[in-house]
mmCIF file of C-alpha atoms in Angstrom:
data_model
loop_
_atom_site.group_PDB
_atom_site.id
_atom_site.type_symbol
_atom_site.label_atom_id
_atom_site.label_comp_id
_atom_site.label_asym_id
_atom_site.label_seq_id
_atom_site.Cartn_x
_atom_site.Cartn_y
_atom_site.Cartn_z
ATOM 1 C CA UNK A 86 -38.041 -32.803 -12.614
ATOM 2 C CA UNK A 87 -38.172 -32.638 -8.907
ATOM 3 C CA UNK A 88 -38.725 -29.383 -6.664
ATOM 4 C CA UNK A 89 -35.208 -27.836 -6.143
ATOM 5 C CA UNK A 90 -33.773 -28.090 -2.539
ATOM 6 C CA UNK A 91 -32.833 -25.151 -2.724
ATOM 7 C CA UNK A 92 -33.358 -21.356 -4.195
ATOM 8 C CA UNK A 93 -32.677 -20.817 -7.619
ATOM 9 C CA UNK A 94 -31.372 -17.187 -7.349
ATOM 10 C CA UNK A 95 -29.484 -18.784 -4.143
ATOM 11 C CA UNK A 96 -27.636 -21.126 -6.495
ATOM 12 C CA UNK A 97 -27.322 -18.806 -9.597
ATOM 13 C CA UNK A 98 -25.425 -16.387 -6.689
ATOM 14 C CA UNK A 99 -23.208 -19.042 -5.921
ATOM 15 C CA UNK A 100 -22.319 -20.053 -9.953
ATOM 16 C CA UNK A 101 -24.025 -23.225 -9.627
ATOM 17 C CA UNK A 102 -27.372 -24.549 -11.061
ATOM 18 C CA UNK A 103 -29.080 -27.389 -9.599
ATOM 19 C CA UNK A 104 -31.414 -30.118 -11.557
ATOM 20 C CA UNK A 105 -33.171 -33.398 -10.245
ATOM 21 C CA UNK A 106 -34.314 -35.897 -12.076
ATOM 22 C CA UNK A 107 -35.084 -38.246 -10.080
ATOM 23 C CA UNK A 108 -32.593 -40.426 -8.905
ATOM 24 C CA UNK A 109 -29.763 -38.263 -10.970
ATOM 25 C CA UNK A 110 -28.984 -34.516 -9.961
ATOM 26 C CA UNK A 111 -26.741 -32.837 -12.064
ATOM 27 C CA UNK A 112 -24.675 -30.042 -10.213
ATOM 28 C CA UNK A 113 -23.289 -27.461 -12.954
ATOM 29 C CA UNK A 114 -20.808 -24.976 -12.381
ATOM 30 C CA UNK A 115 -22.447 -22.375 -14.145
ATOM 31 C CA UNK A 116 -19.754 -18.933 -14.447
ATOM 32 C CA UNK A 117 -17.966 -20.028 -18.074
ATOM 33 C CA UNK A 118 -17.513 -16.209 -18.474
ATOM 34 C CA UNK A 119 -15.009 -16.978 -15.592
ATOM 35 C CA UNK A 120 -13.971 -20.464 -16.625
ATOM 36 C CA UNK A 121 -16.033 -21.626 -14.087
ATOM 37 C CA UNK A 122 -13.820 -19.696 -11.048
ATOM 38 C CA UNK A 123 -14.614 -20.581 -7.579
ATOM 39 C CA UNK A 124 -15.430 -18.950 -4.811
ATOM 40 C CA UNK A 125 -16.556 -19.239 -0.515
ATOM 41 C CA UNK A 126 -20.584 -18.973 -1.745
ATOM 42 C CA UNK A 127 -19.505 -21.829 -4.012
ATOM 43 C CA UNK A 128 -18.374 -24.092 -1.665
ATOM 44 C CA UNK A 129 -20.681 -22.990 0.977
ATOM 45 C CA UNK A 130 -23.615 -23.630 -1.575
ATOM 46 C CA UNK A 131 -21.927 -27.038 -2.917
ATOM 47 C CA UNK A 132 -22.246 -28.082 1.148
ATOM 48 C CA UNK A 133 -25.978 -27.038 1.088
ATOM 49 C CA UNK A 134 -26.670 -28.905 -1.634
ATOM 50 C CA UNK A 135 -25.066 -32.121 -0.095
ATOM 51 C CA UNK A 136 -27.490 -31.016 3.342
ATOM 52 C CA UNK A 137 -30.029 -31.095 1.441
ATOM 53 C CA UNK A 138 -29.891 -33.624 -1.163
ATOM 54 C CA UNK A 139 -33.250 -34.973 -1.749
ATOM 55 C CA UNK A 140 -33.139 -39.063 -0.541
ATOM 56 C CA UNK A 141 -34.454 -40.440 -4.050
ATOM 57 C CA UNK A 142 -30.768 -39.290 -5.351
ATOM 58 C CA UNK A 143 -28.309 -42.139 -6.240
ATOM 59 C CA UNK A 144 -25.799 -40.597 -8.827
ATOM 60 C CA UNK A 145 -24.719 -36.727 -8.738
ATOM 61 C CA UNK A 146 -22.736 -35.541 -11.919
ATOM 62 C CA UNK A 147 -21.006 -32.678 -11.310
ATOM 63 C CA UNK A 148 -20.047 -30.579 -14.502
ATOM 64 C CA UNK A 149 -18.754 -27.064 -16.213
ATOM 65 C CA UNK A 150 -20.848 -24.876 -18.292
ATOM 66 C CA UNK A 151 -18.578 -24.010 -21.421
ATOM 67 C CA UNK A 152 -15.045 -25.308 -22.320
ATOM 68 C CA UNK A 153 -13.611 -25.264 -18.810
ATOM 69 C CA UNK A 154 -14.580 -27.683 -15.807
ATOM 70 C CA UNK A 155 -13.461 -24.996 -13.579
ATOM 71 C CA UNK A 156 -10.529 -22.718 -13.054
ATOM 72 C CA UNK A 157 -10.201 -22.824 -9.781
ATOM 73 C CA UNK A 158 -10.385 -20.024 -6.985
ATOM 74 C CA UNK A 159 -11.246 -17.078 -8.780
ATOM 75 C CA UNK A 160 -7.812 -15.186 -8.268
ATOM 76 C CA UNK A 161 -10.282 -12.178 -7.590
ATOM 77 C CA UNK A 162 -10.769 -13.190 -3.706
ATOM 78 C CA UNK A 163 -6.959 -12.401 -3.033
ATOM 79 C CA UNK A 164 -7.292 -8.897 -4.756
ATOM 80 C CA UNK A 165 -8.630 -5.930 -2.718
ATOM 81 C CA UNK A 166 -11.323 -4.911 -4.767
ATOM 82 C CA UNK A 167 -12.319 -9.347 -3.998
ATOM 83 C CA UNK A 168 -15.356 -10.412 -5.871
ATOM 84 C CA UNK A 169 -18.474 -8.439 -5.785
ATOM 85 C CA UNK A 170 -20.983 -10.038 -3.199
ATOM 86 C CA UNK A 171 -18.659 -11.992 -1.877
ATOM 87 C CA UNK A 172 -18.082 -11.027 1.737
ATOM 88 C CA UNK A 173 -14.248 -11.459 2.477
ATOM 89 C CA UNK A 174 -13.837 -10.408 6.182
ATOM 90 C CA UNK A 175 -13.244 -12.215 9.314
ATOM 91 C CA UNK A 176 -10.308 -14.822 9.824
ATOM 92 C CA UNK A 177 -9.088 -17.588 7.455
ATOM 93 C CA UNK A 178 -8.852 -20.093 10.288
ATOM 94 C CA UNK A 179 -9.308 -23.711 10.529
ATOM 95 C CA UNK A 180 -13.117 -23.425 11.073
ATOM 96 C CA UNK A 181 -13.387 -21.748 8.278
ATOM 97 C CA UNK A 182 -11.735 -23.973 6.044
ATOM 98 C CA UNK A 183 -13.859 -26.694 7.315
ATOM 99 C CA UNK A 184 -16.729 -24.973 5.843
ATOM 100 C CA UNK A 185 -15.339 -24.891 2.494
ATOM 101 C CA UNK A 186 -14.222 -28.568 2.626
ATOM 102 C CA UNK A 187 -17.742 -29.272 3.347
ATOM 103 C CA UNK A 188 -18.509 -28.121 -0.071
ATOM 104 C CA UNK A 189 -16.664 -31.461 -0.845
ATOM 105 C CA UNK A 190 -16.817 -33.641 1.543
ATOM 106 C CA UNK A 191 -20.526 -35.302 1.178
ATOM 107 C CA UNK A 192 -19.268 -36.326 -2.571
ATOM 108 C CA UNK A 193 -17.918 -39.132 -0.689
ATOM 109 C CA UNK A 194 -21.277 -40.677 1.033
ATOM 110 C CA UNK A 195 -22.156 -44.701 -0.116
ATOM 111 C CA UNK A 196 -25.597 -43.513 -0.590
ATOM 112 C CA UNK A 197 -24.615 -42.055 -3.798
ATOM 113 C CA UNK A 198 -21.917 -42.390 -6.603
ATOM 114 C CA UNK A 199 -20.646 -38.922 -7.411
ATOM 115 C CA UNK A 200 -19.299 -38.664 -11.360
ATOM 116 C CA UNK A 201 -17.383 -35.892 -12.580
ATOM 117 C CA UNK A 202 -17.524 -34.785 -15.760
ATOM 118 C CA UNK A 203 -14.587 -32.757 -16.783
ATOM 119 C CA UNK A 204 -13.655 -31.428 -19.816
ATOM 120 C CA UNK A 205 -10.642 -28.181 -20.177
ATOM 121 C CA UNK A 206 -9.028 -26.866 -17.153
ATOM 122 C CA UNK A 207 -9.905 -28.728 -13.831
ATOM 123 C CA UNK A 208 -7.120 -26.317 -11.931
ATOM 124 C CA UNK A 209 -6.707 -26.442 -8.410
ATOM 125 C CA UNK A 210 -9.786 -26.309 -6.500
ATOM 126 C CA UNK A 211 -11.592 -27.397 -9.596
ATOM 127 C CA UNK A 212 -8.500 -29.928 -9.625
ATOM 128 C CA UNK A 213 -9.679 -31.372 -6.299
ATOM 129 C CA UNK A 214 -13.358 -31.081 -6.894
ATOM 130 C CA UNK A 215 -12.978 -33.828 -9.661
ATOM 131 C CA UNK A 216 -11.029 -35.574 -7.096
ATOM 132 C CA UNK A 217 -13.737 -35.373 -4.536
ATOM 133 C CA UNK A 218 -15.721 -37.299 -6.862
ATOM 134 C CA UNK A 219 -16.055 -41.234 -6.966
ATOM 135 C CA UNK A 220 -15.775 -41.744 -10.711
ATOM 136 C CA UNK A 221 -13.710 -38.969 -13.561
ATOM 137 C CA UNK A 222 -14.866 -39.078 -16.972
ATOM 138 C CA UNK A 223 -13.126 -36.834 -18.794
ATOM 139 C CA UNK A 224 -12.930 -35.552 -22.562
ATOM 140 C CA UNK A 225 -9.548 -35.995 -24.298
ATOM 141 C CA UNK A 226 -8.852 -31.944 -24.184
ATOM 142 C CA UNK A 227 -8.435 -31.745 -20.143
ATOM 143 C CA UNK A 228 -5.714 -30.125 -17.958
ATOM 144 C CA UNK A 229 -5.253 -31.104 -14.645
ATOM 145 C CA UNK A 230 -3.349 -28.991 -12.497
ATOM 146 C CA UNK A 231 -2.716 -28.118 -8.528
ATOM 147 C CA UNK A 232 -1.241 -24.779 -9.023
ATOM 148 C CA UNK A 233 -2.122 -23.818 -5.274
ATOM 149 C CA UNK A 234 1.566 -24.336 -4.495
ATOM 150 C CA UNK A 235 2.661 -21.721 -7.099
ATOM 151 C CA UNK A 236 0.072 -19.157 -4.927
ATOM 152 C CA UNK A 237 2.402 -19.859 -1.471
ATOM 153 C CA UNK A 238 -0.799 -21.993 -0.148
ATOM 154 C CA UNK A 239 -1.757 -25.742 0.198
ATOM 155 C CA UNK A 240 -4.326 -27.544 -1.720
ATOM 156 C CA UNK A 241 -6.513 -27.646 1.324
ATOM 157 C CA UNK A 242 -9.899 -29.044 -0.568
ATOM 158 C CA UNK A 243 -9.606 -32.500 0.647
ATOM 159 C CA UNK A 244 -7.738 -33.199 -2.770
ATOM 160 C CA UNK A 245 -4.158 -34.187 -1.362
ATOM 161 C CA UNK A 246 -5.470 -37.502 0.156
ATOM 162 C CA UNK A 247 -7.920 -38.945 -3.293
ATOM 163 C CA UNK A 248 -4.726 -37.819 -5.051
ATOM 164 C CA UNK A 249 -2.087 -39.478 -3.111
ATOM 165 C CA UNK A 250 -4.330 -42.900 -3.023
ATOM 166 C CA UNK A 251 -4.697 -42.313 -6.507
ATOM 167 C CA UNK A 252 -1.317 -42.268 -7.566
ATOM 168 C CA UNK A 253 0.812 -42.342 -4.719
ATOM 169 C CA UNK A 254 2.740 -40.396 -2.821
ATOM 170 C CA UNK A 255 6.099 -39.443 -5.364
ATOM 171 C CA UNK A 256 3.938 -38.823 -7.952
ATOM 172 C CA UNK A 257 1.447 -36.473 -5.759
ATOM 173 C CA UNK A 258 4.404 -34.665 -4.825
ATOM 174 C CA UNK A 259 5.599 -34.118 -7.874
ATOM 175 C CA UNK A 260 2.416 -33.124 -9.511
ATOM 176 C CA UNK A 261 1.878 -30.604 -6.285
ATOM 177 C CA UNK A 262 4.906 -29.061 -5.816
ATOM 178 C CA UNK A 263 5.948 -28.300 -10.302
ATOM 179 C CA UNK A 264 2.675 -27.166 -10.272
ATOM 180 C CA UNK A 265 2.792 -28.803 -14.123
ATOM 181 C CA UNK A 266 -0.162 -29.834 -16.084
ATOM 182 C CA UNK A 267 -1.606 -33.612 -16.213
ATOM 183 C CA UNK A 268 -3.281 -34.216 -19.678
ATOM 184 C CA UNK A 269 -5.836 -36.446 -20.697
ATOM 185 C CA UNK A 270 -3.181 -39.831 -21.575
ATOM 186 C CA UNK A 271 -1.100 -39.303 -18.775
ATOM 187 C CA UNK A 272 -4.617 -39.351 -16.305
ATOM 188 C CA UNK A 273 -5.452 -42.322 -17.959
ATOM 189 C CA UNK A 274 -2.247 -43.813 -17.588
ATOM 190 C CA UNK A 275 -2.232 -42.753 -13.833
ATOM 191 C CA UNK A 276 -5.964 -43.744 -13.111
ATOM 192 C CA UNK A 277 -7.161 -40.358 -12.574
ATOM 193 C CA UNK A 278 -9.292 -40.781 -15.085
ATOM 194 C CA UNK A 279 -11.328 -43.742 -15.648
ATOM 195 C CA UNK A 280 -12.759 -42.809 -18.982
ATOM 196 C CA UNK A 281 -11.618 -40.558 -21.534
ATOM 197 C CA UNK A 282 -13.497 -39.496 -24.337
ATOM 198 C CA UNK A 283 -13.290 -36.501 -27.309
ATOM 199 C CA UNK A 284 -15.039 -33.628 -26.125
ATOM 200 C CA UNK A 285 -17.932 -33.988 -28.269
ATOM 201 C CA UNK A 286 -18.895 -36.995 -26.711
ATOM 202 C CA UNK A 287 -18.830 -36.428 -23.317
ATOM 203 C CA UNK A 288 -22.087 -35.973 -21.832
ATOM 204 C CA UNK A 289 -23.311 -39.228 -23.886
ATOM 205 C CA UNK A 290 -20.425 -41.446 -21.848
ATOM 206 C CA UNK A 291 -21.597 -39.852 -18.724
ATOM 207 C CA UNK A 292 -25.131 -40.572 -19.487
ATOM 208 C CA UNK A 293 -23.999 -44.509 -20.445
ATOM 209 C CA UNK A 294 -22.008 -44.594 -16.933
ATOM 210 C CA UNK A 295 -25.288 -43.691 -14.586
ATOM 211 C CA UNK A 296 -27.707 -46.037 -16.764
ATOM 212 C CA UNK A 297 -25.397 -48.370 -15.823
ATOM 213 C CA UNK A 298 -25.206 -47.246 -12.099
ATOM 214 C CA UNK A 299 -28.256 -46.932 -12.012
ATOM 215 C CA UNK A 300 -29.191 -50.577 -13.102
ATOM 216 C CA UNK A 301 -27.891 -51.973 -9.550
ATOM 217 C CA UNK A 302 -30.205 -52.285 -6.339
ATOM 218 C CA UNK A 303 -29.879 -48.973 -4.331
ATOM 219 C CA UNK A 304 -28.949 -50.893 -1.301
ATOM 220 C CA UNK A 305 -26.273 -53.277 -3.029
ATOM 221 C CA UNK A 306 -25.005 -49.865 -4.709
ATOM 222 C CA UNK A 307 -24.433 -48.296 -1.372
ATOM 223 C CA UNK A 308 -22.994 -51.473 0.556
ATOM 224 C CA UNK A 309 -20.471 -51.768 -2.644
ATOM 225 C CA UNK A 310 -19.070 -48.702 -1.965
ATOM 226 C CA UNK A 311 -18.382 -48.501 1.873
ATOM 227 C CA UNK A 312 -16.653 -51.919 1.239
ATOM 228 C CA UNK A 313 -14.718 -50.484 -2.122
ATOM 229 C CA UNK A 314 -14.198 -47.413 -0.139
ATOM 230 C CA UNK A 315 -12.459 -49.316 3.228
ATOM 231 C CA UNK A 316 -10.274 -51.613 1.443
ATOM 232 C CA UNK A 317 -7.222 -49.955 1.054
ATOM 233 C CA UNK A 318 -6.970 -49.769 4.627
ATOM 234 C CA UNK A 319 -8.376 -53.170 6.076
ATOM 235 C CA UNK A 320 -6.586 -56.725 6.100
ATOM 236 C CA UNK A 321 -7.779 -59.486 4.276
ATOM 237 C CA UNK A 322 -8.947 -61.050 7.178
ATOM 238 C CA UNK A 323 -10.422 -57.093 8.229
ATOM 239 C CA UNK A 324 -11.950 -56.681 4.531
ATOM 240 C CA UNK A 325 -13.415 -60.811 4.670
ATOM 241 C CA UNK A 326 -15.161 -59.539 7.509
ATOM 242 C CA UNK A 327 -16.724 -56.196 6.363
ATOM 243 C CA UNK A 328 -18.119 -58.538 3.345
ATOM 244 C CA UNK A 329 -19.873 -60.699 5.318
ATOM 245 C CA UNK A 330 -21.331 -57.688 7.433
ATOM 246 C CA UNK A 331 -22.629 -56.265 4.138
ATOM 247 C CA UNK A 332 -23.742 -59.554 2.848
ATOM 248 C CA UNK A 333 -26.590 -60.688 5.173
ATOM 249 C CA UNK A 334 -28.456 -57.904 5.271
ATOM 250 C CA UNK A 335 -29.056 -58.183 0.834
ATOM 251 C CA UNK A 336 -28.988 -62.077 1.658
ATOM 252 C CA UNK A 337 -32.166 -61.445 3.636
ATOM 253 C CA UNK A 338 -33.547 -58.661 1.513
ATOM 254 C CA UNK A 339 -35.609 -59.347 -1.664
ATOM 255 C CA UNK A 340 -34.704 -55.797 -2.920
ATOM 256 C CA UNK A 341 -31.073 -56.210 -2.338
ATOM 257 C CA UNK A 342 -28.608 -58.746 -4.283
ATOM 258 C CA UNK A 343 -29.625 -62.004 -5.340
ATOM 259 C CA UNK A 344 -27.712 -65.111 -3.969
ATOM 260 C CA UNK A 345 -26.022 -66.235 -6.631
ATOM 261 C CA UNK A 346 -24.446 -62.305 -7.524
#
């Protein structure tokens, strides 16, 4: 295991735990007594951990302690007793919203392939966190939901966009706005889920999924995904291009792809 990037008690604050091993860390949302319930230090520690993500990493797994991936917001922050520790003043503005989308955000990088495990209720913000991530495996007992609608807000997490490429815009809108519950055949069936497994065997398929990652050159990993990632939105002739600019480098690197690949 590798030194932490980051404070322990910081993390356990935040209902997160952080392990490295090597080139796999494994972010768990660690608060089952609360199904896993978000909150602003959980965001603003998920964003730390992206800032300071040691370089060896290739795959994060991101996870829930218990039989919920997450609940979402903890329900507690709109209350006025709020959640202890948790300081709750000062405005709700666009900057601030930033730095919880942060919390999100680096899932995207091509230096890494984020996989999210999920398994129970993945409910709005723990909806989109799934969503942030590259790859869903999920067990066959998981509930999808976006139930920030039904709360008179917006599912501001950087969810609506993975969603909407994911299944398009109708659907999105339908899923967003009955606030209604996606199980585990119908996110097959929609491709947001790429895997689904019984519950039992969940952390096994995940473990399969980054040894297989894992097998591919760091460099041809990374170029895969920043052409995987820009294809919806280039030409042929745009996306022929962005191949060959990812090409020649591995061409001419003995670490990279070989030739023939």
């Amino acid at each position: 295991m590798a030194d932490l990037p980051l404070d322990p008690a910081e993390l356990q604050r935040a209902g997160l735990r952080l392990d490295v091993d090597g080139a796999v860390a494994t972010i768990s949302l660690a608060r089952p007594e609360r199904r896993n319930a978000l909150t602003f230090s959980t965001w603003h520690t998920l964003a730390r951990i992206g800032e300071t993500l040691p370089e060896t990493v290739r795959v994060v797994v991101v996870r829930g302690d218990g039989p919920s991936f997450s609940a979402g917001i903890d329900l507690r922050l709109f209350s006025p007793e709020g959640v202890p520790g948790e300081d709750t003043s000062g405005p709700r503005d666009e900057e601030f919203i930033a730095g919880l989308q942060a919390g999100y955000l680096w899932l995207r990088r091509p230096d890494i392939v984020s996989i999210a495990a999920v398994q129970g209720h993945a409910i709005g913000g723990g909806f989109q966190l799934a969503l942030s991530c590259d790859l869903r495996v999920v067990a066959d007992d998981v509930k999808f939901a976006m139930k920030e609608p039904a709360l008179g807000i917006v599912p501001d997490l950087t969810g609506t966009k993975p969603l909407v490429d994911i299944v398009g815009v109708p659907r999105a809108l339908e899923i967003c706005l009955t606030t209604r519950t996606v199980f585990a055949e119908e996110a097959a069936r929609l491709g947001l889920a790429e895997l689904v497994v019984p519950a039992a065997e969940l952390d096994s398929a995940v473990a399969d999924l980054v040894a297989a990652i894992l097998q591919v050159p760091p460099a041809t990993a990374a170029a895969t995904k920043r052409l995987i990632r820009q294809a919806p939105h280039n030409t042929l002739e745009e996306q022929a291009a962005a191949e060959r600019r990812e090409q020649v480098p591995l061409l001419g690197d003995p670490a990279g792809a070989s030739p023939a690949s």
